[in-house]
Amino acid sequence: MTGPFVIPVRDLAHRPGEMRELSIDVPAPEKWGEGLVSVPQGEQVSVDVRLESVHEGILATGDIDSEYSGVCGRCLTDIAEPLQVEFQELFAYPGDEETDFEVQDDHVDLETLVREAVVLSLPFQPVCQPDCPGLDPATGKRMTESDSEQREPLDPRWAALQDFTTDHDDDSPRSRG
Ligand SMILES: [Zn+2]
């Protein structure tokens, strides 16, 4: 059993009451989510998980921290927002009953669990801001955009440089009497 989210639980298996906490940081192995926003491949996914040995298997409880990105559902502006989601799942010991999550060879693989929790937490209608007015139906431009582009205030250091270059427009050699 291999994978970025595979955790050995040999020390916990069949020892009800035993518990271990750990944190893992893993780049998302693929793009998670198919909507307007998703967790892109390679995005850092941080998982704090508590693994508890219970009679039926290993109970995994944890928090996921990552970041999703994509576009606003109203104005299509690029957005990126932190994502936090909790999860809890029982990894059962292999038995007669089919279960979604099983302890396999003294390991648990959190990947499916983490991915599903992340995907379910992604907003279906993401917005760049709660009151995003969307696009102007006439022009197709963002309603929040002013017609005239705002000029960035000039950095004083560059302003000084501009003065310098202006003062020396005439760079022809000057002959002095
Ligand atoms: Zn927007």
mmCIF file of C-alpha atoms and ligand atoms in Angstrom:
data_model
loop_
_atom_site.group_PDB
_atom_site.id
_atom_site.type_symbol
_atom_site.label_atom_id
_atom_site.label_comp_id
_atom_site.label_asym_id
_atom_site.label_seq_id
_atom_site.Cartn_x
_atom_site.Cartn_y
_atom_site.Cartn_z
ATOM 1 C CA MET A 1 0.000 0.000 0.000
ATOM 2 C CA THR A 2 1.622 3.229 -1.117
ATOM 3 C CA GLY A 3 0.600 6.829 -1.574
ATOM 4 C CA PRO A 4 1.176 10.243 -0.065
ATOM 5 C CA PHE A 5 -1.653 9.834 2.450
ATOM 6 C CA VAL A 6 -0.855 6.292 3.556
ATOM 7 C CA ILE A 7 -0.140 6.030 7.280
ATOM 8 C CA PRO A 8 1.142 2.943 9.083
ATOM 9 C CA VAL A 9 -1.031 1.936 12.035
ATOM 10 C CA ARG A 10 0.705 -1.244 13.108
ATOM 11 C CA ASP A 11 1.258 0.277 16.542
ATOM 12 C CA LEU A 12 -2.487 0.896 16.933
ATOM 13 C CA ALA A 13 -4.124 -2.043 15.223
ATOM 14 C CA HIS A 14 -6.106 -4.335 17.530
ATOM 15 C CA ARG A 15 -5.195 -2.265 20.578
ATOM 16 C CA PRO A 16 -8.427 -0.458 21.471
ATOM 17 C CA GLY A 17 -7.767 2.679 23.448
ATOM 18 C CA GLU A 18 -4.428 3.421 21.820
ATOM 19 C CA MET A 19 -4.235 6.728 20.040
ATOM 20 C CA ARG A 20 -1.791 8.700 17.930
ATOM 21 C CA GLU A 21 -1.854 12.182 16.465
ATOM 22 C CA LEU A 22 0.145 13.328 13.503
ATOM 23 C CA SER A 23 0.347 16.033 10.886
ATOM 24 C CA ILE A 24 1.151 15.566 7.242
ATOM 25 C CA ASP A 25 1.752 18.101 4.496
ATOM 26 C CA VAL A 26 1.196 16.721 1.053
ATOM 27 C CA PRO A 27 0.897 18.401 -2.339
ATOM 28 C CA ALA A 28 -2.460 17.556 -3.896
ATOM 29 C CA PRO A 29 -1.641 14.630 -6.211
ATOM 30 C CA GLU A 30 -4.167 15.852 -8.760
ATOM 31 C CA LYS A 31 -6.710 18.591 -9.255
ATOM 32 C CA TRP A 32 -9.494 18.134 -6.717
ATOM 33 C CA GLY A 33 -12.866 19.487 -7.810
ATOM 34 C CA GLU A 34 -14.525 19.989 -11.164
ATOM 35 C CA GLY A 35 -16.452 23.193 -10.565
ATOM 36 C CA LEU A 36 -15.599 26.866 -10.811
ATOM 37 C CA VAL A 37 -13.060 26.421 -8.054
ATOM 38 C CA SER A 38 -10.806 23.536 -7.182
ATOM 39 C CA VAL A 39 -7.701 22.612 -5.264
ATOM 40 C CA PRO A 40 -5.065 22.579 -7.995
ATOM 41 C CA GLN A 41 -2.576 19.791 -8.403
ATOM 42 C CA GLY A 42 0.447 20.464 -6.238
ATOM 43 C CA GLU A 43 -1.401 22.736 -3.814
ATOM 44 C CA GLN A 44 -0.270 22.131 -0.240
ATOM 45 C CA VAL A 45 -2.750 20.026 1.722
ATOM 46 C CA SER A 46 -2.118 19.973 5.469
ATOM 47 C CA VAL A 47 -3.841 17.303 7.503
ATOM 48 C CA ASP A 48 -3.891 17.072 11.296
ATOM 49 C CA VAL A 49 -5.304 13.692 12.161
ATOM 50 C CA ARG A 50 -5.980 11.734 15.324
ATOM 51 C CA LEU A 51 -5.952 7.981 14.864
ATOM 52 C CA GLU A 52 -7.784 6.047 17.566
ATOM 53 C CA SER A 53 -7.831 2.320 17.869
ATOM 54 C CA VAL A 54 -11.380 1.134 18.451
ATOM 55 C CA HIS A 55 -12.882 -2.326 18.491
ATOM 56 C CA GLU A 56 -13.960 -2.242 14.838
ATOM 57 C CA GLY A 57 -10.859 -0.611 13.421
ATOM 58 C CA ILE A 58 -9.079 2.720 13.342
ATOM 59 C CA LEU A 59 -11.087 5.903 13.758
ATOM 60 C CA ALA A 60 -9.543 8.824 11.908
ATOM 61 C CA THR A 61 -10.593 12.322 12.987
ATOM 62 C CA GLY A 62 -8.965 15.415 11.635
ATOM 63 C CA ASP A 63 -8.732 18.826 10.056
ATOM 64 C CA ILE A 64 -7.674 19.666 6.533
ATOM 65 C CA ASP A 65 -6.130 23.010 5.603
ATOM 66 C CA SER A 66 -5.543 23.986 2.024
ATOM 67 C CA GLU A 67 -6.462 26.618 -0.516
ATOM 68 C CA TYR A 68 -8.845 26.508 -3.430
ATOM 69 C CA SER A 69 -8.674 28.703 -6.479
ATOM 70 C CA GLY A 70 -10.673 29.375 -9.585
ATOM 71 C CA VAL A 71 -13.052 32.087 -10.700
ATOM 72 C CA CYS A 72 -15.894 34.054 -9.175
ATOM 73 C CA GLY A 73 -19.228 32.604 -10.325
ATOM 74 C CA ARG A 74 -20.600 36.082 -11.043
ATOM 75 C CA CYS A 75 -17.799 38.158 -12.516
ATOM 76 C CA LEU A 76 -15.238 35.468 -13.422
ATOM 77 C CA THR A 77 -12.458 37.218 -11.513
ATOM 78 C CA ASP A 78 -9.691 34.898 -10.345
ATOM 79 C CA ILE A 79 -10.137 34.000 -6.711
ATOM 80 C CA ALA A 80 -8.162 32.011 -4.167
ATOM 81 C CA GLU A 81 -9.470 31.303 -0.705
ATOM 82 C CA PRO A 82 -8.318 29.235 2.249
ATOM 83 C CA LEU A 83 -10.148 25.994 2.739
ATOM 84 C CA GLN A 84 -10.698 24.282 6.069
ATOM 85 C CA VAL A 85 -12.701 21.136 6.554
ATOM 86 C CA GLU A 86 -13.047 18.488 9.220
ATOM 87 C CA PHE A 87 -13.494 14.784 8.738
ATOM 88 C CA GLN A 88 -14.138 11.644 10.698
ATOM 89 C CA GLU A 89 -14.139 8.147 9.293
ATOM 90 C CA LEU A 90 -13.770 4.617 10.558
ATOM 91 C CA PHE A 91 -11.260 2.416 8.812
ATOM 92 C CA ALA A 92 -12.653 -1.018 9.577
ATOM 93 C CA TYR A 93 -10.651 -4.189 9.864
ATOM 94 C CA PRO A 94 -11.243 -6.393 6.835
ATOM 95 C CA GLY A 95 -14.236 -8.612 7.487
ATOM 96 C CA ASP A 96 -17.349 -10.026 5.955
ATOM 97 C CA GLU A 97 -18.994 -6.668 5.459
ATOM 98 C CA GLU A 98 -18.035 -4.387 2.602
ATOM 99 C CA THR A 99 -16.898 -1.004 3.847
ATOM 100 C CA ASP A 100 -15.666 2.057 2.042
ATOM 101 C CA PHE A 101 -12.572 2.363 4.174
ATOM 102 C CA GLU A 102 -10.499 -0.496 5.468
ATOM 103 C CA VAL A 103 -7.298 -1.054 7.353
ATOM 104 C CA GLN A 104 -5.086 -2.777 4.822
ATOM 105 C CA ASP A 105 -1.789 -4.426 5.736
ATOM 106 C CA ASP A 106 -1.642 -2.339 8.927
ATOM 107 C CA HIS A 107 -2.024 0.903 6.985
ATOM 108 C CA VAL A 108 -4.784 3.425 6.388
ATOM 109 C CA ASP A 109 -4.947 5.533 3.249
ATOM 110 C CA LEU A 110 -6.492 8.918 3.939
ATOM 111 C CA GLU A 111 -6.389 10.103 0.326
ATOM 112 C CA THR A 112 -9.958 9.243 -0.747
ATOM 113 C CA LEU A 113 -11.300 10.508 2.551
ATOM 114 C CA VAL A 114 -9.386 13.778 2.345
ATOM 115 C CA ARG A 115 -10.216 14.314 -1.318
ATOM 116 C CA GLU A 116 -13.937 13.736 -0.776
ATOM 117 C CA ALA A 117 -14.008 16.041 2.238
ATOM 118 C CA VAL A 118 -12.205 18.748 0.261
ATOM 119 C CA VAL A 119 -14.373 18.424 -2.840
ATOM 120 C CA LEU A 120 -17.589 18.480 -0.800
ATOM 121 C CA SER A 121 -16.444 21.650 0.966
ATOM 122 C CA LEU A 122 -15.790 23.580 -2.243
ATOM 123 C CA PRO A 123 -18.384 26.300 -2.779
ATOM 124 C CA PHE A 124 -20.747 25.520 -5.643
ATOM 125 C CA GLN A 125 -21.271 29.220 -6.375
ATOM 126 C CA PRO A 126 -18.009 30.876 -5.347
ATOM 127 C CA VAL A 127 -17.893 34.670 -5.289
ATOM 128 C CA CYS A 128 -14.982 37.090 -5.141
ATOM 129 C CA GLN A 129 -16.849 39.078 -2.487
ATOM 130 C CA PRO A 130 -20.228 38.499 -0.829
ATOM 131 C CA ASP A 131 -21.862 41.387 -2.681
ATOM 132 C CA CYS A 132 -20.176 40.896 -6.036
ATOM 133 C CA PRO A 133 -22.480 42.660 -8.494
ATOM 134 C CA GLY A 134 -21.356 40.468 -11.381
ATOM 135 C CA LEU A 135 -20.961 41.519 -14.972
ATOM 136 C CA ASP A 136 -22.604 44.414 -16.733
ATOM 137 C CA PRO A 137 -25.059 42.734 -19.107
ATOM 138 C CA ALA A 138 -24.430 45.464 -21.709
ATOM 139 C CA THR A 139 -20.659 45.601 -21.751
ATOM 140 C CA GLY A 140 -19.768 42.266 -20.203
ATOM 141 C CA LYS A 141 -17.358 44.044 -17.916
ATOM 142 C CA ARG A 142 -17.199 43.771 -14.179
ATOM 143 C CA MET A 143 -19.682 46.138 -12.572
ATOM 144 C CA THR A 144 -17.147 46.922 -9.868
ATOM 145 C CA GLU A 145 -14.635 48.186 -12.387
ATOM 146 C CA SER A 146 -14.595 51.920 -12.874
ATOM 147 C CA ASP A 147 -14.525 53.107 -16.437
ATOM 148 C CA SER A 148 -11.268 54.936 -16.108
ATOM 149 C CA GLU A 149 -8.302 52.936 -14.992
ATOM 150 C CA GLN A 150 -6.945 54.112 -11.692
ATOM 151 C CA ARG A 151 -3.336 55.137 -11.900
ATOM 152 C CA GLU A 152 -1.067 53.685 -9.263
ATOM 153 C CA PRO A 153 0.576 56.374 -7.188
ATOM 154 C CA LEU A 154 4.123 56.711 -8.379
ATOM 155 C CA ASP A 155 6.736 55.335 -6.041
ATOM 156 C CA PRO A 156 8.779 58.336 -4.797
ATOM 157 C CA ARG A 157 12.002 56.578 -5.725
ATOM 158 C CA TRP A 158 10.832 56.218 -9.316
ATOM 159 C CA ALA A 159 9.507 59.784 -9.261
ATOM 160 C CA ALA A 160 13.012 60.924 -8.407
ATOM 161 C CA LEU A 161 14.397 58.856 -11.252
ATOM 162 C CA GLN A 162 11.837 60.347 -13.608
ATOM 163 C CA ASP A 163 12.931 63.833 -12.574
ATOM 164 C CA PHE A 164 16.496 62.834 -13.214
ATOM 165 C CA THR A 165 15.808 61.552 -16.702
ATOM 166 C CA THR A 166 13.668 64.574 -17.524
ATOM 167 C CA ASP A 167 16.414 66.946 -16.422
ATOM 168 C CA HIS A 168 18.870 65.226 -18.666
ATOM 169 C CA ASP A 169 16.805 64.991 -21.799
ATOM 170 C CA ASP A 170 19.458 66.836 -23.672
ATOM 171 C CA ASP A 171 22.459 64.581 -23.423
ATOM 172 C CA SER A 172 24.404 66.102 -26.255
ATOM 173 C CA PRO A 173 27.842 67.162 -25.184
ATOM 174 C CA ARG A 174 28.041 70.756 -24.196
ATOM 175 C CA SER A 175 30.994 72.782 -25.096
ATOM 176 C CA ARG A 176 31.984 75.417 -22.642
ATOM 177 C CA GLY A 177 33.884 78.530 -23.496
HETATM 178 ZN ZN ZN B 1 -17.055 38.552 -8.515
#
